[in-house]
Amino acid sequence: MSFPLLTATAVLPAVGAVATAAVPAARRTAAKWLALLVSLATLVLAIVVMVRFDPGGARYQLTESHAWISDFGVRYELGVDGIAVALLALTALLMPFIILAGWNDADPLETGSKRWRPTQGFFALILAVEAMVIISFEATDVFLFYIFFEAMLIPMYFLIGGFGDRAHAQGEEAASTQRSYAAVKFLLYNLVGGLIMLAAVIGLYTVSGNFSLAEIAQARANGTLHMATSTERWLFLGFFFAFAVKAPLWPLHTWLPNAMQESTAPVAVLITAVVDKVGTFAMLRFCLQLFPEASKWATPTILVLALISIIYGALLAVGQRDIKRLVAYASISHFGFIILGIFAMTSQGQSGATLYMVNHGISTAALMLVAGFLISRRGSRLIADYGGVQKVAPVLAGTFLIGGLATLSLPGLAPFVSEFLVLVGTFTRYPAIGIIATFGIVLAALYTLVLYQRTMTGPVKPAVAAMPDLKARELLVVTPLIVLLIFLGVYPKPVTDIVNPAVKQTMSDVHKTDPKPAVEAAK
Amino acid sequence: MNAENLIALLIAAPLLGAAVLLVGGRRLDAAGHWIGTILSTTSFVFGVILFADLLGRNADDRTLMQHLYTWVPVAGFQADVTFRLDQLSMTFVLLITGVGSLIHLYSVGYMEHDERRRRFFGYLNLFLAAMLLLVLADNYLLLYVGWEGVGLASYLLIGFWQHKPSAATAAKKAFLVNRVGDMGLSIAIMLMFTTFGTFAFGPVLSHVTDASEGRLTAIGLLLLLAACGKSAQVPLQSWLGDAMEGPTPVSALIHAATMVTAGVYLIVRSGAIFNAAPDAQLVVTVVGAVTLLFGAIVGCAKDDIKKALAGSTMSQIGYMVLAAGLGPIGYVFAIMHLVTHGFFKAGLFLGAGSVMHGMNDEVDMRKFGGLRKYMPVTFITFGLGYLAIIGFPGLSGFFSKDKIIEAAFAKGGTEGWILGTCALVGAAITAFYMTRVMLMTFFGEKRWQPDEHGHEPHPHESPKVMTIPMIVLAIGSVFAGGFFSIGDRFLHWLEPITGHSEGDSPISAGVVTGATMVCLVIGVGIAYLQYGRRPVPAVAPRGSLLTRAARRDLLQDDFNHVVLVRGGEHLTRSLVYVDHTLVDGVVNGTAAGFGGLSGRLRKLQNGYARSYAVSMFGGAALLVAATLLMRAV
């Protein structure tokens, strides 16, 4: 038996989480280093997966399959296609930066505070989330996926509710209440989604007698498994609802701004750049593959909801006074683009959507982590409390601007490629929707540049006059992210090459081909 | 080494400069400006080498292509990083790197006392790289990268003194208005893709005739929208006046000579599309004619020397857009005017900068007067630029503008008469406002006063590093037009790319020239009577309704403010409220209906992980039960 590489990518952070939690209370720094090293080792494994993955090969590769609960047909089945590899790589890549950015976020508060802030717990929880997210990307057994899709809520709940920003305008008591509210809201929204999905999972099993993604899809494709139209639609809706909450899609989005504003910046990145991606990933992998007809049936509605997300999220971002809430609403807008790309059902749209997931992860990480550095210096999330930072901390302001430019999809940076692909992929099938979605690029410029102007330019506010510029650790976080944004903006081929064959598969799952141009001008 | 391999180096040199200067940090402060200037000049030298190479080839064999790599490969969609150097892009390369290098040199002196000079040169180099990418790209998507790249450089440079709130606001406004135009470019590319399956110049422009006219008109209008944003044409012109917040060399390079002409490039480059879409062409000419009058009227009313020149820029680009809308009658002259305008307008802006340099950064022309005695070099070079722009016989602007007015009449029919008349009236107004600028700045009595600290300005000539670029540009302003026109040199150079036709003018070229001269004399005469014969009041008189409207950019800003800014604020504020109460409330409420969740949301304390675990367990139990049941059946 060959080495279970995929299992290792998940087990390593899981074991790391336990080990980090077990570090004695006094050895805080050791726990941080351990977590960082584990995340780096996981990244190495993810790179090995990427290298071993053959884009021209079978659909699912590096597969592992073991009987688990044989009575119910549940198997421990792992396998990755190009889409999963890309997201696995993104997750493993972002983790070291998240850990490094949050290096001091969970240090004990000054004496006298009753807050529980165990450093070890913070990093252990982050690694636990990583393990669960990774296995969600790898699972090809529906039940196995469901378990980890749901289980990751638990460490996330504690990360949101247990660790907030250090300073808070209304005092620690109020902060704690708001954190709890955000954490509970996050939990309940996702829990409801999960329970509805559970019903659909059971339903799927009753219909197919099987949990294996590949087998069900195969049986559906060659007609041995017939599903009544209404059954398929109900099952689809059950799955889709859970993923739409997680993604999040309008109008199920309101948990995200609360969760992102109350958590520390690294955890906010963990939510929007990593955990939420499981939702959009699962739409591609499960909804389209298991329920192709129902997916097509629901497409018009979903496209409209995605369009609303894009415009609505962007308009809401314009109206925010809190930096983190602004980034949260911007993310809602971006998730709208991703979902639009998936359900436009064109090669450009789906490749674009997958690339979008990767690029959005990197760009949001860059913007949000720098915002976190900014907030930690001033102790406020309110935009109005800043002004003129550019003068005193030019490097911080410059990196913030680059993060912002990535968010508004400036050509030359990675998100432009994916956003354009999504737009063009949508436009070829649904011109009106493509055009309306394009308004999002104007609104994105508006919320990003207004944020930059209000915080970074103008006269220096007294409260920021002594603000130090980025420190070495912070630069170590931001620089690689910016380099990646530029690299993938100029040369996205390494990612698209991995993703394209998987998209081709998905397109054939839903029996769709790209619309033909009116004139054959290309050779 | 093949010449085409040099093309990428044109872009690489300034790009390297930008990277080094922006990442290099303070240790480069001492030499940064020279690094930037040398790399800009390097690019110019590559440009000259390539130009010599092109000249050595046959007229129909002057297109060089360099394929670097495949940029975005997705099924059915391919964007390459491929450069195309032909007569059209070559013209731009020389203009951009030539004027660009001169302005780098000028900035060495102009920005000498600015502690962030290194960064300024980094941004300037970034601009050059993006602008060169824009004109060298071989497909619309790559062009788009340069297109927004120059927008970014423009944003950074307008807001260079970002501690001034007005500069930061102007920068943001420029970017946003341009984004509206960029939306047009974006959708145009998508429409090209659905129409042709590609957006590379070659296949698209050679298959135009296979596509329906409706699609081509739509593509043309979308490209025009993009051009309006970048080239400050009505209705997207409002950002250009505010852009004068940037340091003056920026106004000269980006907001006069090069970037703002990108819209004209886009239209001329896409000539095949417009030729097949007459309706779109008509709209292009209307936009050009309206803007040339709009900008000229605004230019008459401004007391800020840079804003007067900005109005003029808008107006002159209006001429170019008008010419480009005329089709093959006008393409060559649009580009010729673009080049001569690059010389004289850059020269005029550098002259204005030189005046400001000597006058403690004062921009109000009512506080100038009589400066010719104090700054002779500035006076003479500015004066030559002035003569060139008003179309004084023999100077550059005379040749290029005259050709555009002729071409407008040559369009024929009522349209030709209307467009030609607009262009003539514009020439008169141009003569008026430029004479006004000239008289208020360099003639009459000195009108400056000590400032509130009692410091009186001591006007003085600028250092050589600034005057030399001004002199070179003045030489271009004088001779370029004549040089291009002798033996129709410029026409023969560009014709293989743009095509050319003579049109059918109802009046002879001589009559047009005569009429233009009459307009010129009228404009100069009125300005002389108003500003030369009488002393200029130090405080602006109230002025007529039109003057007051023109001072406020013909109320477009007021419109924008009321409709877009205020309206937008109300919209976002109400949406924030709706999201907080309605959407959140309804979703939470619905959830409550299903499972009493809102009660739990309110409780907020303790026990949630436990209750969650219970639900998980419950769910799993349900699953087991269901499975067992099914197996039993």
mmCIF file with all atom_site columns, C-alpha atoms in Angstrom, chain B residues 13-74:
data_model
loop_
_atom_site.group_PDB
_atom_site.id
_atom_site.type_symbol
_atom_site.label_atom_id
_atom_site.label_alt_id
_atom_site.label_comp_id
_atom_site.label_asym_id
_atom_site.label_entity_id
_atom_site.label_seq_id
_atom_site.pdbx_PDB_ins_code
_atom_site.Cartn_x
_atom_site.Cartn_y
_atom_site.Cartn_z
_atom_site.occupancy
_atom_site.B_iso_or_equiv
_atom_site.pdbx_formal_charge
_atom_site.auth_seq_id
_atom_site.auth_comp_id
_atom_site.auth_asym_id
_atom_site.auth_atom_id
_atom_site.pdbx_PDB_model_num
ATOM 1  C CA . ALA B 1 13 ? 13.280 49.485 -18.420 1.00 0.00 ? 13 ALA B CA 1
ATOM 2  C CA . PRO B 1 14 ? 10.768 51.790 -16.717 1.00 0.00 ? 14 PRO B CA 1
ATOM 3  C CA . LEU B 1 15 ? 9.151  48.836 -14.954 1.00 0.00 ? 15 LEU B CA 1
ATOM 4  C CA . LEU B 1 16 ? 12.503 47.962 -13.445 1.00 0.00 ? 16 LEU B CA 1
ATOM 5  C CA . GLY B 1 17 ? 12.879 51.587 -12.435 1.00 0.00 ? 17 GLY B CA 1
ATOM 6  C CA . ALA B 1 18 ? 9.509  51.576 -10.698 1.00 0.00 ? 18 ALA B CA 1
ATOM 7  C CA . ALA B 1 19 ? 10.287 48.346 -8.845  1.00 0.00 ? 19 ALA B CA 1
ATOM 8  C CA . VAL B 1 20 ? 13.732 49.477 -7.733  1.00 0.00 ? 20 VAL B CA 1
ATOM 9  C CA . LEU B 1 21 ? 12.599 52.916 -6.653  1.00 0.00 ? 21 LEU B CA 1
ATOM 10 C CA . LEU B 1 22 ? 9.485  51.819 -4.805  1.00 0.00 ? 22 LEU B CA 1
ATOM 11 C CA . VAL B 1 23 ? 10.976 48.782 -3.084  1.00 0.00 ? 23 VAL B CA 1
ATOM 12 C CA . GLY B 1 24 ? 14.481 50.168 -2.631  1.00 0.00 ? 24 GLY B CA 1
ATOM 13 C CA . GLY B 1 25 ? 13.608 52.391 0.282   1.00 0.00 ? 25 GLY B CA 1
ATOM 14 C CA . ARG B 1 26 ? 15.371 55.402 1.673   1.00 0.00 ? 26 ARG B CA 1
ATOM 15 C CA . ARG B 1 27 ? 18.882 54.318 0.731   1.00 0.00 ? 27 ARG B CA 1
ATOM 16 C CA . LEU B 1 28 ? 18.019 55.263 -2.841  1.00 0.00 ? 28 LEU B CA 1
ATOM 17 C CA . ASP B 1 29 ? 16.793 58.732 -1.924  1.00 0.00 ? 29 ASP B CA 1
ATOM 18 C CA . ALA B 1 30 ? 20.000 60.391 -3.051  1.00 0.00 ? 30 ALA B CA 1
ATOM 19 C CA . ALA B 1 31 ? 20.110 58.881 -6.532  1.00 0.00 ? 31 ALA B CA 1
ATOM 20 C CA . GLY B 1 32 ? 16.510 57.836 -7.139  1.00 0.00 ? 32 GLY B CA 1
ATOM 21 C CA . HIS B 1 33 ? 15.612 60.669 -9.484  1.00 0.00 ? 33 HIS B CA 1
ATOM 22 C CA . TRP B 1 34 ? 18.580 59.968 -11.709 1.00 0.00 ? 34 TRP B CA 1
ATOM 23 C CA . ILE B 1 35 ? 17.839 56.232 -11.768 1.00 0.00 ? 35 ILE B CA 1
ATOM 24 C CA . GLY B 1 36 ? 14.317 57.032 -12.904 1.00 0.00 ? 36 GLY B CA 1
ATOM 25 C CA . THR B 1 37 ? 15.472 59.495 -15.537 1.00 0.00 ? 37 THR B CA 1
ATOM 26 C CA . ILE B 1 38 ? 18.133 57.159 -16.914 1.00 0.00 ? 38 ILE B CA 1
ATOM 27 C CA . LEU B 1 39 ? 15.723 54.241 -17.232 1.00 0.00 ? 39 LEU B CA 1
ATOM 28 C CA . SER B 1 40 ? 13.168 56.433 -18.943 1.00 0.00 ? 40 SER B CA 1
ATOM 29 C CA . THR B 1 41 ? 15.836 57.618 -21.357 1.00 0.00 ? 41 THR B CA 1
ATOM 30 C CA . THR B 1 42 ? 16.952 54.034 -21.898 1.00 0.00 ? 42 THR B CA 1
ATOM 31 C CA . SER B 1 43 ? 13.467 53.204 -23.043 1.00 0.00 ? 43 SER B CA 1
ATOM 32 C CA . PHE B 1 44 ? 13.567 56.182 -25.389 1.00 0.00 ? 44 PHE B CA 1
ATOM 33 C CA . VAL B 1 45 ? 16.850 54.946 -26.865 1.00 0.00 ? 45 VAL B CA 1
ATOM 34 C CA . PHE B 1 46 ? 15.327 51.512 -27.514 1.00 0.00 ? 46 PHE B CA 1
ATOM 35 C CA . GLY B 1 47 ? 12.442 53.347 -29.139 1.00 0.00 ? 47 GLY B CA 1
ATOM 36 C CA . VAL B 1 48 ? 14.764 55.220 -31.469 1.00 0.00 ? 48 VAL B CA 1
ATOM 37 C CA . ILE B 1 49 ? 16.599 52.017 -32.419 1.00 0.00 ? 49 ILE B CA 1
ATOM 38 C CA . LEU B 1 50 ? 13.300 50.343 -33.247 1.00 0.00 ? 50 LEU B CA 1
ATOM 39 C CA . PHE B 1 51 ? 12.149 53.398 -35.164 1.00 0.00 ? 51 PHE B CA 1
ATOM 40 C CA . ALA B 1 52 ? 15.297 53.270 -37.281 1.00 0.00 ? 52 ALA B CA 1
ATOM 41 C CA . ASP B 1 53 ? 14.622 49.597 -37.894 1.00 0.00 ? 53 ASP B CA 1
ATOM 42 C CA . LEU B 1 54 ? 11.063 50.287 -39.033 1.00 0.00 ? 54 LEU B CA 1
ATOM 43 C CA . LEU B 1 55 ? 12.192 53.067 -41.328 1.00 0.00 ? 55 LEU B CA 1
ATOM 44 C CA . GLY B 1 56 ? 14.589 50.630 -42.955 1.00 0.00 ? 56 GLY B CA 1
ATOM 45 C CA . ARG B 1 57 ? 11.677 48.390 -43.971 1.00 0.00 ? 57 ARG B CA 1
ATOM 46 C CA . ASN B 1 58 ? 9.039  48.673 -46.637 1.00 0.00 ? 58 ASN B CA 1
ATOM 47 C CA . ALA B 1 59 ? 5.973  50.641 -45.702 1.00 0.00 ? 59 ALA B CA 1
ATOM 48 C CA . ASP B 1 60 ? 3.800  47.516 -45.722 1.00 0.00 ? 60 ASP B CA 1
ATOM 49 C CA . ASP B 1 61 ? 6.242  45.498 -43.651 1.00 0.00 ? 61 ASP B CA 1
ATOM 50 C CA . ARG B 1 62 ? 6.540  47.642 -40.575 1.00 0.00 ? 62 ARG B CA 1
ATOM 51 C CA . THR B 1 63 ? 4.700  45.490 -38.062 1.00 0.00 ? 63 THR B CA 1
ATOM 52 C CA . LEU B 1 64 ? 6.848  43.681 -35.512 1.00 0.00 ? 64 LEU B CA 1
ATOM 53 C CA . MET B 1 65 ? 5.356  41.112 -33.178 1.00 0.00 ? 65 MET B CA 1
ATOM 54 C CA . GLN B 1 66 ? 6.868  39.706 -30.018 1.00 0.00 ? 66 GLN B CA 1
ATOM 55 C CA . HIS B 1 67 ? 5.144  36.820 -28.289 1.00 0.00 ? 67 HIS B CA 1
ATOM 56 C CA . LEU B 1 68 ? 6.263  36.411 -24.674 1.00 0.00 ? 68 LEU B CA 1
ATOM 57 C CA . TYR B 1 69 ? 3.947  33.817 -23.169 1.00 0.00 ? 69 TYR B CA 1
ATOM 58 C CA . THR B 1 70 ? 0.369  32.659 -22.810 1.00 0.00 ? 70 THR B CA 1
ATOM 59 C CA . TRP B 1 71 ? -1.167 34.685 -20.048 1.00 0.00 ? 71 TRP B CA 1
ATOM 60 C CA . VAL B 1 72 ? -4.637 33.269 -19.360 1.00 0.00 ? 72 VAL B CA 1
ATOM 61 C CA . PRO B 1 73 ? -5.270 29.846 -20.885 1.00 0.00 ? 73 PRO B CA 1
ATOM 62 C CA . VAL B 1 74 ? -8.774 28.594 -20.225 1.00 0.00 ? 74 VAL B CA 1
#
